Coordinates of N, CA and C in Angstrom, one line a residue:
M12 N -67.2 124.0 46.6 CA -66.1 125.4 46.6 C -66.2 125.8 45.6
I13 N -66.3 127.3 45.9 CA -66.3 128.1 44.9 C -65.3 128.1 44.4
S14 N -65.1 128.1 43.1 CA -63.7 128.4 42.5 C -63.9 129.5 41.0
D15 N -63.1 130.1 40.7 CA -62.8 131.2 40.0 C -63.2 130.4 38.3
E16 N -63.5 129.1 38.4 CA -64.3 128.6 37.0 C -66.0 128.7 37.0
Y17 N -66.5 129.4 37.9 CA -67.9 129.7 37.9 C -67.8 131.3 36.8
S18 N -68.9 131.1 36.3 CA -69.9 132.3 35.7 C -69.7 133.3 36.5
D19 N -69.7 135.0 35.8 CA -69.8 135.8 36.6 C -71.4 135.5 37.9
A20 N -72.5 135.1 36.7 CA -73.9 134.5 36.8 C -73.7 133.9 38.3
E21 N -73.2 132.9 37.7 CA -73.4 131.6 38.9 C -72.8 131.9 40.2
L22 N -71.6 133.2 40.0 CA -71.1 133.7 41.2 C -72.1 134.7 42.2
L23 N -72.8 135.2 41.2 CA -73.7 136.4 41.7 C -75.1 135.5 42.4
Q24 N -75.7 134.3 41.9 CA -76.2 133.6 42.3 C -75.9 132.7 43.4
A25 N -74.7 132.3 43.6 CA -74.3 131.6 44.8 C -74.3 132.8 46.0
H26 N -73.8 133.5 45.6 CA -73.9 134.6 46.7 C -75.2 135.1 47.4
V27 N -76.3 135.1 46.3 CA -77.6 135.2 46.7 C -77.6 133.9 47.8
D28 N -77.5 132.9 47.3 CA -77.9 131.7 47.8 C -77.3 131.4 49.3
G29 N -76.2 132.4 49.8 CA -75.6 132.3 51.0 C -74.2 131.9 51.0
D30 N -73.6 131.7 49.8 CA -72.5 131.2 49.9 C -71.5 132.1 50.3
P31 N -70.5 132.1 51.4 CA -69.8 133.5 52.1 C -68.6 133.7 50.9
H32 N -68.2 133.0 49.7 CA -67.2 133.5 49.4 C -67.5 133.7 47.5
A33 N -68.4 133.7 47.1 CA -68.8 133.8 45.9 C -68.4 135.3 45.5
F34 N -69.1 136.3 46.1 CA -69.0 138.0 45.9 C -67.5 137.9 46.2
G35 N -66.5 137.6 46.6 CA -65.6 138.0 46.6 C -64.4 137.5 45.7
V36 N -64.7 136.7 45.0 CA -64.3 135.6 43.8 C -64.7 136.7 42.6
L37 N -66.0 137.1 42.6 CA -66.6 137.9 41.3 C -65.8 139.3 41.5
F38 N -66.0 139.9 42.6 CA -65.2 141.1 43.1 C -63.8 141.2 42.4
S39 N -62.8 139.9 42.9 CA -61.7 139.7 42.7 C -61.4 139.9 40.9
R40 N -62.3 139.2 40.6 CA -62.1 139.3 38.8 C -62.4 140.5 38.3
H41 N -63.0 141.1 38.6 CA -63.2 142.5 37.9 C -62.7 143.5 38.5
R42 N -61.9 143.5 39.6 CA -61.6 144.7 40.5 C -60.6 145.6 39.5
D43 N -59.8 145.0 38.9 CA -59.0 146.0 38.6 C -59.8 147.2 37.3
R44 N -60.3 146.4 36.6 CA -61.2 147.4 35.4 C -62.4 148.0 36.1
L45 N -63.0 148.0 37.1 CA -63.8 148.4 38.3 C -63.3 149.8 38.9
W46 N -61.9 149.6 39.1 CA -61.2 150.7 39.9 C -61.0 151.6 38.7
A47 N -60.3 150.9 37.5 CA -60.1 152.0 36.5 C -61.1 152.9 36.3
V48 N -62.5 152.5 35.9 CA -63.6 153.3 35.9 C -63.8 154.6 37.0
A49 N -63.7 153.4 38.3 CA -63.6 154.6 39.2 C -62.9 155.1 39.2
L50 N -61.9 155.0 39.4 CA -60.9 156.2 39.2 C -61.1 157.5 38.4
R51 N -60.9 157.2 37.0 CA -61.4 158.0 36.1 C -63.0 159.0 36.2
T52 N -63.7 158.1 36.9 CA -65.2 158.7 36.7 C -64.9 159.7 38.2
A53 N -64.8 159.3 39.0 CA -64.7 160.2 40.5 C -63.7 161.4 40.5
G54 N -62.7 161.2 39.7 CA -61.6 162.6 39.6 C -60.9 162.3 40.8
G55 N -60.6 161.4 41.1 CA -59.5 161.5 42.4 C -59.4 159.9 42.9
P56 N -58.3 159.7 43.4 CA -57.6 158.2 44.1 C -59.0 158.2 45.5
D57 N -58.9 159.1 46.1 CA -59.7 158.9 47.4 C -61.4 158.9 47.4
D58 N -61.3 159.8 46.1 CA -63.1 159.7 46.0 C -63.3 158.5 45.0
A59 N -62.4 158.5 44.9 CA -62.6 156.6 44.0 C -62.7 155.2 44.8
A60 N -62.2 155.5 45.8 CA -62.0 154.2 46.7 C -63.1 154.4 47.4
D61 N -63.2 155.4 47.7 CA -64.8 155.5 48.7 C -66.0 154.9 47.7
A62 N -66.1 155.5 46.4 CA -67.4 155.5 45.5 C -67.4 153.8 45.3
L63 N -66.0 153.1 45.0 CA -66.1 151.8 44.6 C -66.1 150.9 45.9
Q64 N -65.8 151.3 47.0 CA -66.5 150.7 48.3 C -67.8 150.5 48.7
D65 N -68.3 152.4 48.4 CA -69.7 152.2 48.2 C -70.8 151.4 47.0
A66 N -70.3 151.4 46.3 CA -70.7 150.3 45.2 C -70.6 149.4 44.9
M67 N -69.6 148.6 45.8 CA -69.3 147.2 46.1 C -70.3 146.5 47.3
V68 N -70.4 147.4 48.6 CA -71.8 147.3 49.7 C -73.0 147.5 49.2
A69 N -73.1 148.1 48.0 CA -75.2 148.2 47.0 C -74.9 146.7 46.4
A70 N -73.7 146.6 45.9 CA -73.9 145.4 44.7 C -74.0 143.8 45.7
F71 N -73.3 144.0 46.8 CA -73.5 142.9 48.0 C -74.6 142.6 48.3
R72 N -75.1 143.8 48.6 CA -76.7 144.0 49.5 C -77.9 143.8 48.2
R73 N -77.7 144.3 47.0 CA -78.8 144.4 45.8 C -78.4 143.1 44.8
A74 N -77.6 142.2 45.4 CA -77.6 141.2 44.4 C -78.6 140.6 43.9
A75 N -79.7 140.3 45.2 CA -81.1 139.4 44.7 C -81.7 140.2 43.8
S76 N -81.5 141.1 43.7 CA -82.6 142.1 42.4 C -82.2 142.2 41.4
F77 N -80.6 141.5 41.1 CA -80.1 141.8 39.7 C -81.2 140.7 39.0
R78 N -81.4 140.7 37.1 CA -82.6 140.5 36.6 C -82.2 139.6 35.8
G79 N -80.5 139.8 35.3 CA -80.0 139.1 34.5 C -80.4 139.7 32.9
E80 N -81.3 140.9 32.8 CA -81.1 141.6 31.7 C -79.7 142.2 30.8
A81 N -78.9 141.8 31.7 CA -77.8 142.7 31.2 C -76.7 141.7 31.9
A82 N -75.3 141.8 31.3 CA -74.4 140.8 31.6 C -74.2 141.8 33.1
V83 N -73.4 140.6 34.2 CA -73.0 140.7 35.7 C -72.4 142.2 35.6
T84 N -71.0 141.9 34.6 CA -70.4 143.1 34.6 C -71.1 144.2 34.1
T85 N -71.8 143.9 33.5 CA -72.6 145.8 32.8 C -73.3 146.2 34.0
W86 N -74.0 144.9 35.0 CA -75.0 145.8 36.5 C -73.7 146.3 37.2
L87 N -72.5 145.4 37.4 CA -71.5 146.3 38.6 C -70.9 147.5 38.2
H88 N -70.6 147.6 36.8 CA -70.3 149.1 36.6 C -71.2 150.0 36.5
R89 N -72.4 150.2 36.2 CA -73.5 150.6 36.4 C -73.7 151.0 37.7
I90 N -73.5 150.0 38.8 CA -73.3 150.7 40.1 C -72.3 151.2 40.3
V91 N -70.9 151.0 40.1 CA -69.8 151.5 40.4 C -69.7 153.2 39.5
V92 N -70.3 153.6 38.3 CA -70.8 154.3 37.9 C -71.4 155.7 38.5
N93 N -72.3 154.8 39.2 CA -73.5 155.7 39.9 C -72.7 156.2 41.0
A94 N -72.4 154.8 41.7 CA -71.6 155.8 43.1 C -70.6 156.6 42.6
C95 N -70.0 156.7 41.6 CA -68.7 157.7 41.4 C -69.4 159.1 41.5
L96 N -70.4 159.3 40.2 CA -71.1 160.3 40.4 C -71.7 160.9 41.6
D97 N -72.1 160.3 42.0 CA -72.9 160.5 43.4 C -71.8 161.2 44.5
Q98 N -70.6 160.4 44.3 CA -69.6 161.0 45.3 C -69.1 162.6 44.7
H99 N -69.2 162.5 43.3 CA -68.7 163.2 42.5 C -69.7 164.5 43.2
R100 N -71.0 164.3 43.1 CA -71.7 165.7 43.3 C -71.1 166.2 45.0
R101 N -71.1 165.0 45.7 CA -71.4 165.2 47.3 C -70.3 166.1 47.2
R102 N -68.8 166.1 46.8 CA -67.6 166.7 47.0 C -67.3 167.9 45.9
R103 N -68.2 168.1 45.4 CA -67.9 168.6 43.9 C -67.3 170.1 44.8
N104 N -67.6 170.8 45.9 CA -67.3 172.1 46.6 C -66.3 171.6 47.4
K105 N -65.5 170.4 47.4 CA -64.6 170.5 48.1 C -63.4 170.4 47.7
P106 N -62.2 171.1 47.9 CA -61.2 170.9 47.0 C -60.6 169.3 46.9
T107 N -60.2 168.7 46.2 CA -59.6 167.1 45.9 C -58.2 167.1 45.3
T108 N -57.3 166.2 45.6 CA -56.4 165.6 44.6 C -56.7 165.5 44.1
T109 N -55.8 165.6 42.5 CA -56.0 164.7 41.4 C -55.4 163.9 41.3
W110 N -56.1 162.4 40.9 CA -55.2 161.2 40.4 C -54.4 161.2 39.9
I111 N -53.7 162.6 39.4 CA -53.1 162.5 38.0 C -51.7 161.8 39.0
E112 N -51.6 162.3 40.6 CA -50.5 161.9 41.1 C -49.8 160.3 41.2
S113 N -51.3 159.3 41.0 CA -51.1 158.2 41.0 C -50.5 157.8 39.7
L114 N -51.1 158.1 39.0 CA -50.6 157.9 37.5 C -49.1 158.1 37.7
H115 N -48.7 159.2 37.9 CA -47.4 159.5 38.0 C -46.4 158.5 38.4
E116 N -47.1 157.9 39.6 CA -46.3 156.8 40.5 C -46.1 155.6 39.8
T117 N -46.9 155.6 38.7 CA -47.4 153.8 37.8 C -46.7 154.1 36.5
A118 N -46.7 155.3 36.2 CA -46.5 155.6 34.7 C -45.2 155.1 34.1
H119 N -45.2 154.5 32.6 CA -44.4 153.8 32.6 C -43.6 154.5 31.2
T120 N -43.7 156.1 31.5 CA -42.9 156.8 30.8 C -41.6 157.2 31.1
G121 N -41.4 157.3 32.3 CA -39.7 157.1 32.7 C -39.6 158.9 32.8
D122 N -38.9 159.4 31.9 CA -38.8 160.9 32.0 C -38.9 161.6 30.9
D123 N -40.2 161.1 30.4 CA -40.7 161.8 29.1 C -41.6 163.1 29.5
M124 N -41.2 164.2 30.0 CA -41.5 165.3 30.3 C -42.6 165.7 29.7
A125 N -42.5 165.3 28.2 CA -43.9 166.3 27.3 C -45.2 164.9 27.6
N126 N -44.8 163.7 27.4 CA -46.0 162.8 27.9 C -46.4 163.4 29.0
R127 N -46.0 163.3 30.4 CA -46.1 163.5 31.6 C -46.8 164.7 31.2
E128 N -46.6 165.9 30.9 CA -47.2 167.2 30.9 C -48.8 167.2 29.9
L129 N -48.4 166.1 29.0 CA -49.7 166.0 28.4 C -51.0 165.3 28.9
Q130 N -50.2 164.3 30.0 CA -50.9 163.4 30.8 C -52.0 164.6 31.9
I131 N -50.9 165.1 32.3 CA -51.8 166.3 33.2 C -52.8 167.1 32.6
E132 N -52.5 167.5 31.7 CA -53.3 168.4 30.7 C -54.5 167.7 30.3
L133 N -54.4 166.9 30.1 CA -55.1 165.4 29.7 C -56.6 165.5 31.0
E134 N -55.5 164.7 31.7 CA -56.5 164.7 33.5 C -57.8 165.6 33.6
K135 N -56.7 166.6 33.7 CA -57.5 168.4 34.1 C -58.5 168.7 33.0
A136 N -58.5 168.5 31.9 CA -59.6 168.3 30.8 C -61.0 167.5 31.1
L137 N -60.3 166.3 31.2 CA -61.1 165.3 31.6 C -62.4 165.7 32.8
S138 N -61.5 166.1 33.7 CA -62.0 166.3 35.2 C -63.0 167.4 35.4
S139 N -62.6 168.3 34.0 CA -63.5 169.5 34.0 C -64.9 169.5 33.1
L140 N -65.3 168.5 32.8 CA -66.1 168.1 31.8 C -67.5 167.5 32.8
P141 N -68.7 168.1 32.3 CA -69.7 167.6 33.0 C -69.9 166.1 33.2
D142 N -70.7 165.8 34.6 CA -70.6 164.6 34.8 C -70.9 163.1 33.8
D143 N -72.1 163.7 33.2 CA -72.2 162.7 32.2 C -71.7 162.8 31.1
Q144 N -71.0 163.2 30.6 CA -70.4 163.4 29.3 C -68.6 162.5 29.9
R145 N -68.6 163.0 30.9 CA -67.0 162.4 31.8 C -67.1 160.9 31.8
A146 N -68.5 160.2 32.1 CA -68.7 159.1 32.9 C -68.9 158.1 31.0
A147 N -69.3 158.8 29.8 CA -69.6 158.6 28.7 C -68.2 158.6 28.3
I148 N -67.5 159.3 28.2 CA -66.2 159.3 27.3 C -65.1 158.6 28.3
V149 N -65.3 158.0 29.6 CA -64.5 157.2 30.2 C -64.8 155.8 29.8
L150 N -66.0 155.3 29.8 CA -66.5 154.0 29.4 C -65.9 153.7 28.3
V151 N -66.5 154.8 27.2 CA -66.4 154.5 25.8 C -64.7 154.9 25.0
D152 N -64.2 155.8 25.4 CA -63.0 155.9 25.2 C -61.5 155.4 25.9
V153 N -62.2 155.3 26.8 CA -60.6 155.2 27.8 C -60.8 153.4 28.1
E154 N -62.2 153.4 28.5 CA -62.3 151.6 29.0 C -62.6 150.8 27.5
G155 N -63.4 151.3 26.5 CA -63.3 150.4 25.1 C -64.8 149.7 25.4
Y156 N -65.9 150.5 25.7 CA -67.1 149.8 25.9 C -67.3 150.3 24.7
G157 N -68.4 149.2 24.2 CA -69.0 149.9 22.8 C -69.9 150.7 23.2
V158 N -70.9 151.3 22.5 CA -71.8 152.4 22.3 C -73.0 151.8 23.1
D159 N -73.6 150.7 22.8 CA -74.4 150.1 23.3 C -74.5 149.7 24.5
E160 N -73.2 148.7 24.9 CA -73.4 148.7 26.2 C -73.0 149.7 27.5
T161 N -72.4 151.1 26.8 CA -72.5 152.2 27.5 C -73.9 152.8 28.1
A162 N -74.4 152.6 26.9 CA -75.9 152.8 27.4 C -76.5 151.9 28.2
V163 N -76.2 150.5 28.5 CA -77.0 149.9 29.6 C -76.4 150.5 30.7
I164 N -74.9 150.4 30.8 CA -74.4 150.8 32.3 C -75.1 152.2 32.6
L165 N -75.2 153.2 31.7 CA -75.5 154.8 32.0 C -76.9 154.9 32.4
G166 N -78.0 153.7 31.9 CA -79.2 153.9 31.9 C -79.8 155.0 30.9
C167 N -79.1 155.0 29.6 CA -80.1 156.0 28.7 C -79.5 155.6 27.3
P168 N -80.3 155.9 26.4 CA -80.2 155.5 24.9 C -79.1 155.5 24.2
P169 N -78.4 154.9 23.5 CA -77.3 154.7 22.8 C -77.1 156.0 22.0
G170 N -78.2 156.8 21.7 CA -77.8 158.0 20.7 C -77.3 159.1 22.0
T171 N -78.0 158.9 23.3 CA -77.4 160.1 24.3 C -75.9 159.5 24.4
V172 N -75.5 158.4 24.7 CA -74.2 158.5 24.6 C -73.3 158.9 23.5
K173 N -74.1 158.5 22.7 CA -72.9 158.9 21.1 C -73.0 160.8 21.5
S174 N -74.3 161.4 21.7 CA -74.1 162.7 22.0 C -73.4 163.5 22.9
R175 N -73.3 162.6 24.0 CA -72.5 163.0 25.5 C -70.9 162.8 24.8
C176 N -70.4 161.7 23.9 CA -69.2 161.5 23.9 C -69.2 162.8 22.6
S177 N -69.4 162.9 21.9 CA -69.4 163.8 21.0 C -69.2 165.4 21.6
R178 N -70.1 165.7 22.4 CA -70.1 167.0 23.1 C -68.9 167.2 24.2
G179 N -68.2 166.2 24.9 CA -67.1 166.1 25.7 C -65.9 166.0 24.7
R180 N -65.6 165.3 23.7 CA -65.0 165.2 22.6 C -64.2 166.5 21.9
A181 N -65.3 167.5 21.7 CA -65.0 168.7 21.5 C -64.4 169.8 22.5
Q182 N -65.2 169.4 23.3 CA -64.6 170.2 24.8 C -63.0 170.1 25.2
L183 N -62.9 168.7 25.2 CA -61.6 168.1 25.3 C -60.6 169.0 24.3
A184 N -60.8 168.4 23.0 CA -60.3 169.6 21.5 C -59.7 170.5 21.9
K185 N -61.1 171.6 22.6 CA -61.1 172.8 22.4 C -59.7 173.1 24.0
Q186 N -60.3 172.3 24.8 CA -59.1 172.9 26.0 C -57.9 172.3 25.5
L187 N -57.4 170.9 25.1 CA -56.2 170.8 24.9 C -55.7 171.1 23.5
S188 N -56.5 172.1 22.6 CA -55.6 172.7 21.8 C -54.3 173.4 21.7
A189 N -54.3 174.2 22.8 CA -52.9 175.3 23.1 C -51.8 173.6 23.2
V190 N -52.4 172.7 24.2 CA -51.2 171.9 24.4 C -50.5 171.1 23.5
R191 N -51.7 170.8 22.4 CA -51.1 169.8 21.1 C -50.7 170.6 20.1
N192 N -51.5 171.7 19.9 CA -50.6 172.5 18.7 C -50.5 174.0 19.4
P193 N -49.3 173.9 19.7 CA -48.8 175.7 20.4 C -49.1 176.4 19.2
D194 N -48.5 175.6 17.7 CA -48.5 176.9 16.7 C -49.7 176.7 15.9
G195 N -51.1 176.6 16.4 CA -52.5 176.7 16.0 C -52.8 175.5 14.9
Q196 N -52.1 174.3 14.8 CA -52.7 173.7 13.5 C -53.2 172.8 14.2
A197 N -54.5 172.6 13.2 CA -55.5 172.1 13.3 C -55.8 170.2 13.8
G198 N -56.5 169.4 14.0 CA -56.6 168.1 14.3 C -55.9 167.8 15.7
V199 N -56.7 168.1 16.6 CA -56.1 167.8 17.8 C -56.5 166.7 18.5
L200 N -57.7 166.3 18.6 CA -58.6 164.5 19.0 C -59.6 164.5 17.7
P201 N -58.8 163.3 17.0 CA -60.0 163.2 16.1 C -61.0 162.6 16.9
E202 N -62.6 162.6 15.9 CA -63.1 161.7 16.5 C -63.0 160.3 16.4
K203 N -63.8 159.5 17.1 CA -63.4 158.4 17.3 C -64.5 157.8 16.2
Q204 N -63.5 156.7 15.5 CA -64.3 156.1 14.8 C -65.2 155.0 14.9
G205 N -66.3 154.5 14.3 CA -66.9 153.3 15.0 C -68.2 153.7 15.7
G206 N -67.9 153.3 16.7 CA -68.8 153.5 18.2 C -69.9 152.2 17.9
G207 N -69.7 151.5 17.5 CA -70.8 150.3 17.1 C -70.8 149.6 18.5
G208 N -72.1 149.2 19.2 CA -71.9 148.5 20.3 C -71.9 147.2 20.2
T209 N -71.4 146.5 21.5 CA -71.0 145.1 21.3 C -72.3 144.2 22.0

């Protein structure tokens, strides 16, 4: 009987071998983090839900192609990010509801309007970034992945991840300068220190 004690790789292999429950256990284990990445990368809860569903169907069907060159979670995140970017490209010209509304429903900021307004501005700025920069920033700065693991997820060199993050942060800082520094003071979003891979 499949249980949560199995490793990710064992669960994926059990799924490939025909176990009807293994993939469900694997997905349940990583669902929250995959959803968080989808939500921020796709740009809206509806798009994120569609993209996550597409990604999990793709992972379910392509499990036999997993070669073990990266962690199973890295493989899953890569599929989710790609599905989100595909979803975003398909819907780019259609108006979408932002996922800020769902953030407000679950926010723990109470009646702190300043924090809520800042959150709204952050989400607007993040959604305005080019797809590649947004994906890199979501994975590195929001989800806390190292540069090397993000590079594997996105299928590009670590230097490209660093460059995308740097350009994206600069753009975010420019867009948020009026919000964070209404008096024109410097120091909006400091460059994230470190950045080494895991």
